[in-house]
């Protein structure tokens, strides 16, 4: 079939949530004529759930998006009301930034950015069909019958794909926040041959700030020390007038209310069919699963400076409205709270992610990419991380350039995508630091050092960001060299100074770098002996130097593992391999290989249910085929 198109684009992005805006901005900034189509322009980059960006592992993803040239970090740095570094009492591998957002300001500012972007057309339009010819995408069709041509399409429909809101006994078709659901597109994706799953997520009630008794809660202020998500943000612009959050708890009365109404809870009455998130369960699920706990934390999070709405983090629920009201009033500080919005659950369709390549292109249809909650993830940050990768790869495909695959050792984004395409997911996927085997080299403080050269290579890092990176890299390298060459000798004067500082005296000459490896020694201590650097170094760069030096042994071990795994990743598996032709491979491994079709030995080795013996047999088979090809 040959289609007549009203307008032609290089890349079309369907859906303008956090994945969609990053995909569209990436493609357009790389020079592609791009269309961003969304059901409702007022929902662009909207936060239908928690009013925050970042958190454990997620905050590192935001830094990675920024380092690649994405927008989420810059946008939250313009619109936050509170900033906080998490896990400061733990090791550097798990530290991450979290910001409370002004929800309306965040969406409005991102919309302005999209509207001003060159090569990018923003249009309110409901996309019903992905148009395909001979196994490759050629465009999309709207609900009004308009056809737009494209060389690549990125689907980022979030929770709108056949979305249904569930509140007690009430269930109705809807996207997030009572927006329009996308029904026909879900049917279209099935007709195209994609395997579809069904997931569920939820959100808590919102209460009126002036009706909260804050005297009964614990204040949770932001940090005084400047921190930002974007490597371009300046410390002098750090917000002094931050808005606090507040901590309270459920209690036995709260739990009794839930237990006596479980028969009315959609999660337990059979109304909810989709699989919910393990790491962000509803309050009724928590009460049942953790019956031994006598209370659960609840954070009261303001949704902005110009609104009275306060989000009750930790109280996600789909219980009937009357039960929600009784539950809220059982909580300390909320006894007279006015509930402005009820919590609800939402079920939605997903594209099962084992059908994707590591570029986020579907294996079935050339030029069709998917990203965000469409792929079974949860969270704005996970969505945005996939969005920028899908947008980059869509642009590279259009331009005929080599694709971008972020490895597990490159970024948390790489860990997430590899998990999705290699292992799939049976529940809404959430990034955790424990998922990353190389987390000591995937820190929040070095995201620019890891990824900015990659962003530059694909054409997404502009001159300002590249210059900042080059200056920082040169300062880091020069100071590391100076610390590695300057020595402290065990002279009487030096040891007097060392002991006066409370440290053990030197017995041999050591470099400043070796001296700094002592847990109690800081960079500030070292420069008392060797003098300051030729240039003023920022506190962030000094922190990076200290981390790299103090954890050098562990970092080098991780890098050795990366080199070993790289050999596995470089061993490609032919796309046309006949898995039934491999003798002695276990039945489970054969089934998994057929389902996922791994592209490298490294990916094959990470598939659940595949053991080392299966990998050895596969490698022998591939080597035998290579020899046979050479001899023929």
XYZ file of C-alpha atoms in Angstrom:
632
model
C 0.000 0.000 0.000
C 1.244 3.506 -0.857
C 0.128 6.299 1.460
C -0.434 9.968 0.652
C 0.950 12.114 3.444
C -0.201 15.584 4.462
C 3.301 16.355 5.743
C 6.596 14.481 5.971
C 9.019 14.323 8.900
C 12.252 12.533 9.642
C 11.121 11.439 13.113
C 7.671 11.361 14.726
C 7.334 10.979 18.494
C 3.945 9.799 19.773
C 3.264 11.056 23.295
C 4.779 14.042 25.114
C 5.457 12.728 28.593
C 8.969 12.602 30.024
C 10.127 10.017 27.475
C 8.503 11.804 24.551
C 9.972 15.253 25.191
C 13.501 13.856 25.567
C 13.133 11.780 22.385
C 11.768 14.718 20.383
C 14.328 17.223 21.679
C 17.192 14.796 20.988
C 16.095 14.056 17.416
C 15.456 17.709 16.551
C 18.714 18.919 18.119
C 20.554 16.340 16.030
C 19.156 17.996 12.903
C 16.085 15.861 12.165
C 12.765 17.403 11.196
C 10.664 16.107 14.097
C 6.977 16.001 15.019
C 5.928 15.620 18.666
C 2.269 14.576 18.745
C 0.348 14.427 22.019
C -3.270 13.939 23.083
C -3.255 17.097 25.246
C -0.721 19.934 25.056
C -1.451 20.827 28.693
C -0.123 17.418 29.749
C 3.338 17.871 28.186
C 5.996 16.688 30.694
C 3.239 16.576 33.308
C 3.748 14.808 36.632
C 0.558 12.813 37.209
C 2.072 11.149 40.271
C 4.779 12.382 42.686
C 5.948 16.011 42.334
C 9.658 15.168 42.389
C 12.623 14.330 40.187
C 15.533 12.100 41.179
C 16.087 9.841 44.168
C 18.129 6.698 44.676
C 19.580 5.565 41.289
C 17.008 7.795 39.524
C 18.964 10.943 40.392
C 22.020 9.467 38.665
C 19.900 8.828 35.559
C 18.898 12.508 35.476
C 22.591 13.465 35.614
C 23.267 10.998 32.766
C 20.475 12.492 30.651
C 21.996 15.923 31.248
C 25.525 14.746 30.396
C 24.248 13.391 27.058
C 22.671 16.770 26.249
C 19.112 16.091 27.445
C 16.702 18.463 29.158
C 15.320 16.958 32.378
C 18.215 18.118 34.592
C 18.179 21.677 33.291
C 14.399 21.867 33.617
C 14.223 20.701 37.228
C 17.089 23.063 38.135
C 14.862 25.916 36.915
C 11.679 24.743 38.649
C 12.531 23.001 41.948
C 11.275 24.125 45.339
C 13.577 21.865 47.370
C 16.867 20.044 46.674
C 18.359 17.249 48.778
C 21.276 14.841 48.435
C 20.285 11.354 49.598
C 22.453 8.697 51.285
C 25.182 11.153 52.318
C 26.115 8.857 55.216
C 26.799 5.994 52.795
C 29.401 5.369 50.096
C 29.658 7.517 46.949
C 28.175 4.776 44.738
C 24.684 5.187 46.221
C 24.501 8.948 46.689
C 21.890 10.634 44.523
C 20.105 13.944 44.262
C 16.352 14.433 44.683
C 14.335 17.574 44.042
C 10.783 18.536 44.887
C 9.326 20.160 41.795
C 6.850 22.919 41.306
C 4.675 20.612 39.242
C 2.889 23.225 37.125
C 6.054 25.305 36.604
C 8.035 22.199 35.533
C 5.529 21.277 32.815
C 5.109 24.886 31.675
C 8.863 25.483 31.404
C 9.413 22.233 29.475
C 6.586 23.188 27.085
C 8.307 26.517 26.413
C 11.568 24.696 25.681
C 9.852 22.350 23.226
C 7.954 25.192 21.538
C 11.169 27.165 20.960
C 13.225 24.213 19.666
C 14.369 24.444 16.062
C 13.343 21.517 13.775
C 10.581 20.518 16.232
C 6.826 20.763 15.546
C 4.530 20.336 18.556
C 0.985 19.303 17.725
C -2.074 18.245 19.733
C -3.200 15.128 17.926
C -4.425 11.639 18.794
C -2.396 9.049 16.875
C -4.428 5.929 16.107
C -2.192 3.970 13.737
C 1.463 3.321 13.025
C 1.792 2.915 9.247
C 4.105 0.119 8.053
C 5.220 -1.024 4.590
C 7.376 -4.098 3.922
C 8.390 -4.428 7.581
C 9.446 -0.807 8.049
C 7.645 2.188 9.516
C 6.571 4.905 7.054
C 4.394 7.190 9.173
C 1.363 7.585 11.415
C -2.349 8.297 11.056
C -4.367 10.473 13.419
C -7.895 9.893 14.730
C -9.088 12.540 12.240
C -7.576 10.658 9.288
C -4.521 12.871 8.731
C -1.416 10.919 7.677
C 2.117 12.091 8.453
C 5.119 10.434 6.830
C 8.257 9.543 8.805
C 11.466 7.552 8.481
C 11.343 6.661 12.195
C 8.586 6.677 14.822
C 9.053 6.638 18.615
C 6.026 5.510 20.668
C 6.002 6.936 24.212
C 2.388 6.638 25.303
C 3.020 6.178 29.033
C -0.038 4.968 30.935
C -2.507 6.235 28.294
C -2.377 3.060 26.160
C -5.816 1.547 26.802
C -5.663 3.261 30.195
C -8.359 2.592 32.790
C -8.700 4.414 36.112
C -9.900 2.364 39.066
C -11.313 3.932 42.241
C -13.157 1.583 44.551
C -16.042 0.074 42.598
C -15.631 2.685 39.833
C -13.668 1.825 36.667
C -13.544 3.913 33.504
C -11.438 4.501 30.414
C -8.861 7.244 30.999
C -5.240 8.202 30.734
C -3.383 9.685 33.728
C -5.036 12.539 35.619
C -8.365 11.967 33.828
C -6.899 12.651 30.387
C -8.004 10.858 27.203
C -6.915 7.221 26.826
C -5.339 5.882 23.629
C -7.474 2.896 22.621
C -7.125 2.441 18.859
C -3.322 2.664 18.936
C -3.218 -0.244 21.402
C -5.229 -2.343 18.939
C -2.949 -1.216 16.090
C 0.233 -2.296 17.899
C -1.312 -5.739 18.432
C -2.250 -6.000 14.756
C 1.319 -5.143 13.825
C 2.349 -8.314 15.672
C 3.762 -6.846 18.893
C 3.167 -8.778 22.110
C 1.279 -6.627 24.615
C 1.185 -6.862 28.425
C -0.942 -5.173 31.088
C 0.485 -3.299 34.084
C -0.928 -1.193 36.901
C 0.291 1.758 38.904
C -1.333 4.199 41.287
C -1.258 7.526 43.056
C -2.216 8.785 46.539
C -4.741 11.409 47.670
C -3.841 15.100 47.696
C -4.828 17.236 50.688
C -5.121 20.994 51.251
C -2.019 22.505 52.859
C -3.907 24.928 55.117
C -5.913 22.047 56.607
C -2.795 20.154 57.800
C -1.672 20.375 61.439
C 2.085 20.607 60.809
C 2.796 20.720 64.578
C 2.057 16.975 64.611
C 4.572 16.209 61.842
C 8.365 16.330 61.440
C 9.895 18.955 59.151
C 12.112 17.745 56.270
C 14.102 20.711 54.932
C 16.241 20.879 51.814
C 20.049 21.167 51.765
C 21.922 24.392 52.411
C 24.892 23.174 50.358
C 24.395 23.913 46.640
C 23.664 20.980 44.358
C 22.230 20.732 40.879
C 21.178 18.069 38.396
C 22.621 19.844 35.383
C 26.369 20.201 34.973
C 25.650 23.638 33.446
C 23.842 25.066 36.497
C 25.714 27.549 38.683
C 26.105 27.369 42.464
C 25.334 31.090 42.774
C 21.839 30.366 41.424
C 21.100 27.778 44.121
C 17.696 28.374 45.701
C 17.924 29.716 49.261
C 14.188 30.016 49.910
C 13.270 26.326 49.757
C 9.927 24.768 50.677
C 10.076 21.990 53.311
C 8.378 18.609 53.200
C 6.925 16.979 56.321
C 7.031 13.459 57.746
C 4.213 11.565 59.433
C 3.208 7.892 59.800
C 0.316 5.497 59.520
C -0.784 3.888 62.793
C -2.790 0.970 64.077
C -6.045 2.835 63.486
C -5.031 3.403 59.844
C -4.246 -0.288 59.434
C -7.559 -1.327 60.993
C -9.474 0.898 58.552
C -7.680 -0.735 55.614
C -8.096 -4.299 56.907
C -11.828 -3.942 57.513
C -12.294 -2.567 53.983
C -10.079 -4.983 52.040
C -13.161 -6.574 50.486
C -13.810 -3.199 48.836
C -10.207 -2.764 47.649
C -9.929 -3.304 43.856
C -6.521 -4.936 44.356
C -8.076 -7.709 46.416
C -11.600 -7.857 44.991
C -10.403 -8.890 41.527
C -11.141 -5.572 39.792
C -7.433 -4.878 39.204
C -6.001 -7.269 36.601
C -2.676 -5.578 35.786
C 0.565 -6.267 37.651
C 1.550 -3.494 40.058
C 4.994 -2.162 41.049
C 6.868 -4.186 43.675
C 8.922 -1.225 44.924
C 6.109 1.316 45.113
C 3.121 -0.697 46.370
C -0.235 0.703 47.399
C -0.811 1.261 51.105
C -3.332 -1.600 51.225
C -0.750 -3.919 49.661
C 1.868 -2.794 52.216
C -0.472 -3.447 55.131
C -1.152 -6.997 53.911
C 2.437 -7.862 52.895
C 4.079 -6.304 55.957
C 1.522 -7.134 58.604
C 4.226 -7.151 61.301
C 4.941 -3.413 60.835
C 3.012 -1.113 63.149
C 3.542 2.004 61.018
C 4.673 3.200 57.576
C 6.366 6.485 56.646
C 4.346 9.147 54.823
C 5.916 12.280 53.356
C 3.772 15.365 52.817
C 5.134 16.934 49.636
C 3.915 20.359 48.419
C 3.073 20.307 44.679
C 4.272 23.892 44.123
C 4.484 27.415 45.481
C 1.184 28.588 43.994
C -1.038 25.664 44.947
C -2.516 24.307 48.165
C -2.248 20.695 46.975
C -0.002 18.428 49.043
C 0.935 14.954 47.844
C 0.910 12.175 50.473
C 3.946 10.129 49.424
C 3.526 6.514 50.586
C -0.281 6.465 50.630
C -0.933 5.297 47.062
C -4.369 3.663 47.026
C -7.411 2.726 44.965
C -9.717 2.240 47.953
C -13.206 3.806 47.673
C -13.362 7.550 48.304
C -15.151 7.287 51.663
C -12.503 4.850 52.927
C -9.703 7.114 51.680
C -11.179 10.038 53.618
C -11.443 7.983 56.814
C -7.885 6.692 56.287
C -6.429 10.184 55.792
C -8.152 11.464 58.951
C -6.634 8.609 61.011
C -3.111 9.935 60.386
C -1.322 12.290 62.763
C -1.431 15.847 61.449
C -4.168 14.999 58.923
C -7.079 14.616 61.359
C -8.886 17.588 59.784
C -7.213 17.481 56.388
C -9.354 18.399 53.398
C -8.927 15.840 50.618
C -8.685 17.727 47.306
C -8.124 14.688 45.061
C -8.658 11.015 45.682
C -5.991 8.452 44.989
C -6.588 5.967 42.185
C -5.048 3.022 40.340
C -4.512 3.015 36.598
C -4.150 -0.037 34.341
C -2.505 0.295 30.938
C -1.017 -1.722 28.092
C 2.728 -2.097 27.533
C 4.923 -3.456 24.753
C 6.773 -6.407 26.307
C 10.393 -5.217 26.137
C 12.064 -8.488 25.106
C 10.848 -7.525 21.604
C 13.294 -4.592 21.519
C 16.929 -4.201 20.581
C 19.298 -2.327 22.903
C 18.705 0.746 20.709
C 14.994 0.526 21.732
C 14.043 -0.223 18.123
C 11.533 -3.049 17.778
C 12.973 -6.220 16.259
C 9.792 -6.761 14.289
C 9.460 -3.386 12.533
C 12.414 -1.385 11.242
C 12.335 2.257 12.332
C 9.749 1.752 15.091
C 11.046 2.588 18.572
C 9.322 2.512 21.957
C 10.335 4.201 25.211
C 9.183 4.917 28.760
C 6.290 3.253 30.561
C 5.288 1.823 27.189
C 8.230 -0.547 27.773
C 7.113 -1.551 31.254
C 9.132 0.828 33.424
C 7.931 3.067 36.257
C 9.074 6.596 37.026
C 9.698 9.835 35.162
C 13.467 9.373 35.228
C 13.470 5.860 33.757
C 11.121 7.137 31.034
C 13.296 10.143 30.196
C 16.442 7.981 30.103
C 14.863 5.676 27.543
C 13.425 8.633 25.664
C 16.777 10.247 24.982
C 18.285 6.929 23.818
C 15.310 6.208 21.530
C 15.414 9.753 20.138
C 19.160 9.564 19.495
C 18.875 6.205 17.754
C 15.873 7.276 15.680
C 17.902 10.265 14.454
C 20.995 8.147 13.797
C 18.916 5.669 11.799
C 17.446 8.453 9.662
C 20.935 9.875 9.108
C 22.425 6.484 8.241
C 24.942 6.715 11.084
C 26.107 3.996 13.529
C 23.639 3.305 16.330
C 24.209 4.122 20.010
C 24.117 1.301 22.550
C 24.896 2.271 26.128
C 26.578 -0.641 27.906
C 25.997 -1.623 31.525
C 29.396 -0.131 32.327
C 28.530 3.174 30.613
C 25.439 4.292 32.490
C 22.486 3.350 34.674
C 20.473 3.989 31.514
C 22.477 1.171 29.918
C 21.757 -1.109 32.886
C 18.026 -0.398 32.632
C 17.777 -0.966 28.881
C 19.867 -4.149 29.039
C 17.667 -5.473 31.868
C 14.534 -4.758 29.854
C 15.604 -6.214 26.511
C 17.548 -9.159 27.961
C 15.434 -10.219 30.937
C 12.090 -8.581 30.208
C 9.963 -7.565 33.169
C 6.953 -9.124 34.852
C 6.113 -5.957 36.814
C 6.687 -2.194 36.442
C 10.486 -1.927 36.344
C 12.232 0.449 38.723
C 15.931 1.270 38.717
C 17.815 0.393 41.902
C 21.506 0.800 42.704
C 21.613 -2.955 43.384
C 20.831 -3.641 39.707
C 24.173 -2.117 38.636
C 27.194 -4.379 39.082
C 29.496 -1.455 38.189
C 27.804 1.106 40.444
C 31.104 2.417 41.834
C 31.976 3.720 38.373
C 28.397 4.828 37.620
C 28.236 7.612 40.188
C 26.301 10.873 40.123
C 29.508 12.942 40.288
C 31.157 11.528 37.153
C 28.191 11.259 34.768
C 29.593 14.048 32.575
C 33.032 12.404 32.406
C 31.372 9.155 31.308
C 28.787 10.407 28.838
C 29.461 13.912 27.535
C 31.957 12.622 24.904
C 29.248 10.195 23.736
C 26.693 13.004 23.529
C 29.204 15.074 21.570
C 29.893 12.215 19.164
C 26.218 11.793 18.251
C 25.733 15.542 17.847
C 23.687 16.325 20.942
C 26.229 18.202 23.094
C 26.467 21.890 22.180
C 29.548 24.129 22.307
C 28.835 25.533 25.778
C 28.518 22.095 27.366
C 31.556 20.756 25.503
C 33.732 23.694 26.576
C 32.654 23.212 30.216
C 33.512 19.525 29.938
C 36.936 20.152 28.390
C 37.858 22.678 31.101
C 36.763 20.306 33.866
C 38.551 17.328 32.289
C 41.789 19.303 31.904
C 41.616 20.535 35.508
C 40.955 17.005 36.754
C 43.811 15.474 34.740
C 46.283 18.201 35.688
C 45.528 17.995 39.389
C 45.587 14.198 39.393
C 49.024 14.354 37.738
C 50.234 16.908 40.312
C 49.007 14.775 43.222
C 50.701 11.719 41.688
C 54.117 13.401 41.313
C 54.441 15.661 44.368
C 55.852 13.827 47.387
C 55.639 14.194 51.131
C 58.903 13.156 52.810
C 59.132 11.911 56.407
C 61.090 14.933 57.622
C 60.785 16.161 61.176
C 58.865 19.285 60.120
C 56.468 17.338 57.912
C 55.743 14.733 60.593
C 55.184 17.417 63.211
C 52.555 18.924 60.933
C 51.065 15.496 60.150
C 50.762 14.642 63.852
C 49.383 18.092 64.679
C 46.581 17.329 62.234
C 45.852 14.123 64.155
C 47.335 11.692 61.610
C 49.962 8.970 61.955
C 53.491 10.152 61.061
C 55.084 9.157 57.762
C 57.742 6.426 57.752
C 58.543 6.634 54.024
C 58.172 9.215 51.303
C 54.705 9.048 49.715
C 53.030 10.915 46.893
C 50.288 13.347 47.788
C 47.881 10.951 46.104
C 49.004 8.045 48.299
C 48.726 10.212 51.411
C 45.206 11.204 50.385
C 44.167 7.544 50.225
C 44.111 7.529 54.035
C 40.413 7.546 55.009
C 40.817 10.498 57.379
C 42.848 12.693 54.975
C 41.063 15.219 52.756
C 42.203 17.221 49.744
C 42.292 20.307 51.982
C 44.801 18.503 54.241
C 47.033 17.522 51.317
C 47.391 21.003 49.826
C 48.800 22.235 53.127
C 51.925 20.296 52.147
C 52.073 20.704 48.363
C 50.276 24.020 47.955
C 47.071 24.804 46.064
C 46.451 23.997 42.407
C 47.419 26.550 39.776
C 43.708 27.144 39.107
C 40.848 27.455 41.565
C 39.080 24.088 41.654
C 35.347 23.870 42.286
C 34.089 21.968 45.360
C 32.466 19.446 42.985
C 35.765 18.755 41.211
C 37.579 18.363 44.537
C 34.889 15.893 45.647
C 35.410 13.954 42.399
C 39.174 13.844 42.925
C 38.781 12.596 46.497
C 36.373 9.840 45.456
C 38.503 8.666 42.537
C 41.644 8.529 44.722
C 40.158 6.968 47.862
C 38.274 4.267 45.929
C 40.917 3.772 43.240
C 41.564 0.104 44.092
C 37.875 -0.813 43.906
C 37.370 1.278 40.775
C 40.286 -0.457 39.032
C 38.829 -3.883 39.904
C 35.512 -2.820 38.383
C 37.285 -1.535 35.262
C 39.088 -4.886 34.915
C 35.700 -6.616 34.954
C 34.465 -4.186 32.299
C 37.399 -5.119 30.030
C 36.642 -8.845 30.448
C 32.958 -8.304 29.711
C 33.820 -6.152 26.693
C 35.283 -9.252 24.990
C 31.953 -11.009 25.494
C 30.029 -7.999 24.179
C 32.200 -7.878 21.041
C 31.388 -11.487 20.125
C 28.363 -11.033 17.878
C 25.701 -13.670 17.289
C 24.406 -13.860 13.689
C 20.849 -12.554 13.316
C 19.890 -15.614 11.249
C 21.169 -18.212 13.736
C 19.128 -21.434 13.934
C 18.891 -22.184 17.660
C 17.537 -25.692 16.954
C 20.799 -26.474 15.143
C 22.863 -26.258 18.363
C 23.259 -29.707 19.929
C 23.377 -30.276 23.712
C 22.060 -26.838 24.674
C 19.513 -26.973 27.528
C 15.840 -26.779 26.554
C 15.211 -23.726 28.763
C 18.190 -21.897 27.244
C 17.010 -22.736 23.719
C 13.535 -21.377 24.491
C 14.971 -18.167 25.985
C 17.350 -17.682 23.055
C 14.475 -18.048 20.582
C 12.377 -15.540 22.502
C 15.021 -12.857 23.037
C 17.415 -13.465 20.113
C 20.480 -12.032 21.893
C 22.839 -10.040 19.687
C 26.063 -10.774 21.592
C 27.522 -13.490 23.803
C 27.509 -10.974 26.660
C 23.779 -10.402 26.322
C 23.142 -14.155 26.013
C 25.045 -14.776 29.262
C 22.737 -12.400 31.186
C 19.478 -14.079 30.169
C 17.686 -15.591 33.153
C 17.710 -19.392 32.957
C 20.849 -19.579 30.805
C 23.811 -21.190 32.574
C 27.575 -21.066 31.808
C 27.472 -24.489 30.143
C 24.929 -23.183 27.610
C 27.203 -20.230 26.828
C 30.216 -22.526 26.358
C 28.260 -24.702 23.922
C 27.072 -21.602 22.051
C 30.624 -20.243 21.750
C 31.949 -23.591 20.445
C 29.131 -23.653 17.893
C 29.858 -20.104 16.685
C 33.615 -20.762 16.447
C 32.932 -23.931 14.454
C 30.718 -22.018 12.048
C 33.352 -19.299 11.643
C 36.043 -21.894 10.804
C 33.727 -23.591 8.336
C 33.049 -20.237 6.655
C 36.761 -19.475 6.388
C 37.527 -22.884 4.901
C 34.709 -22.820 2.356
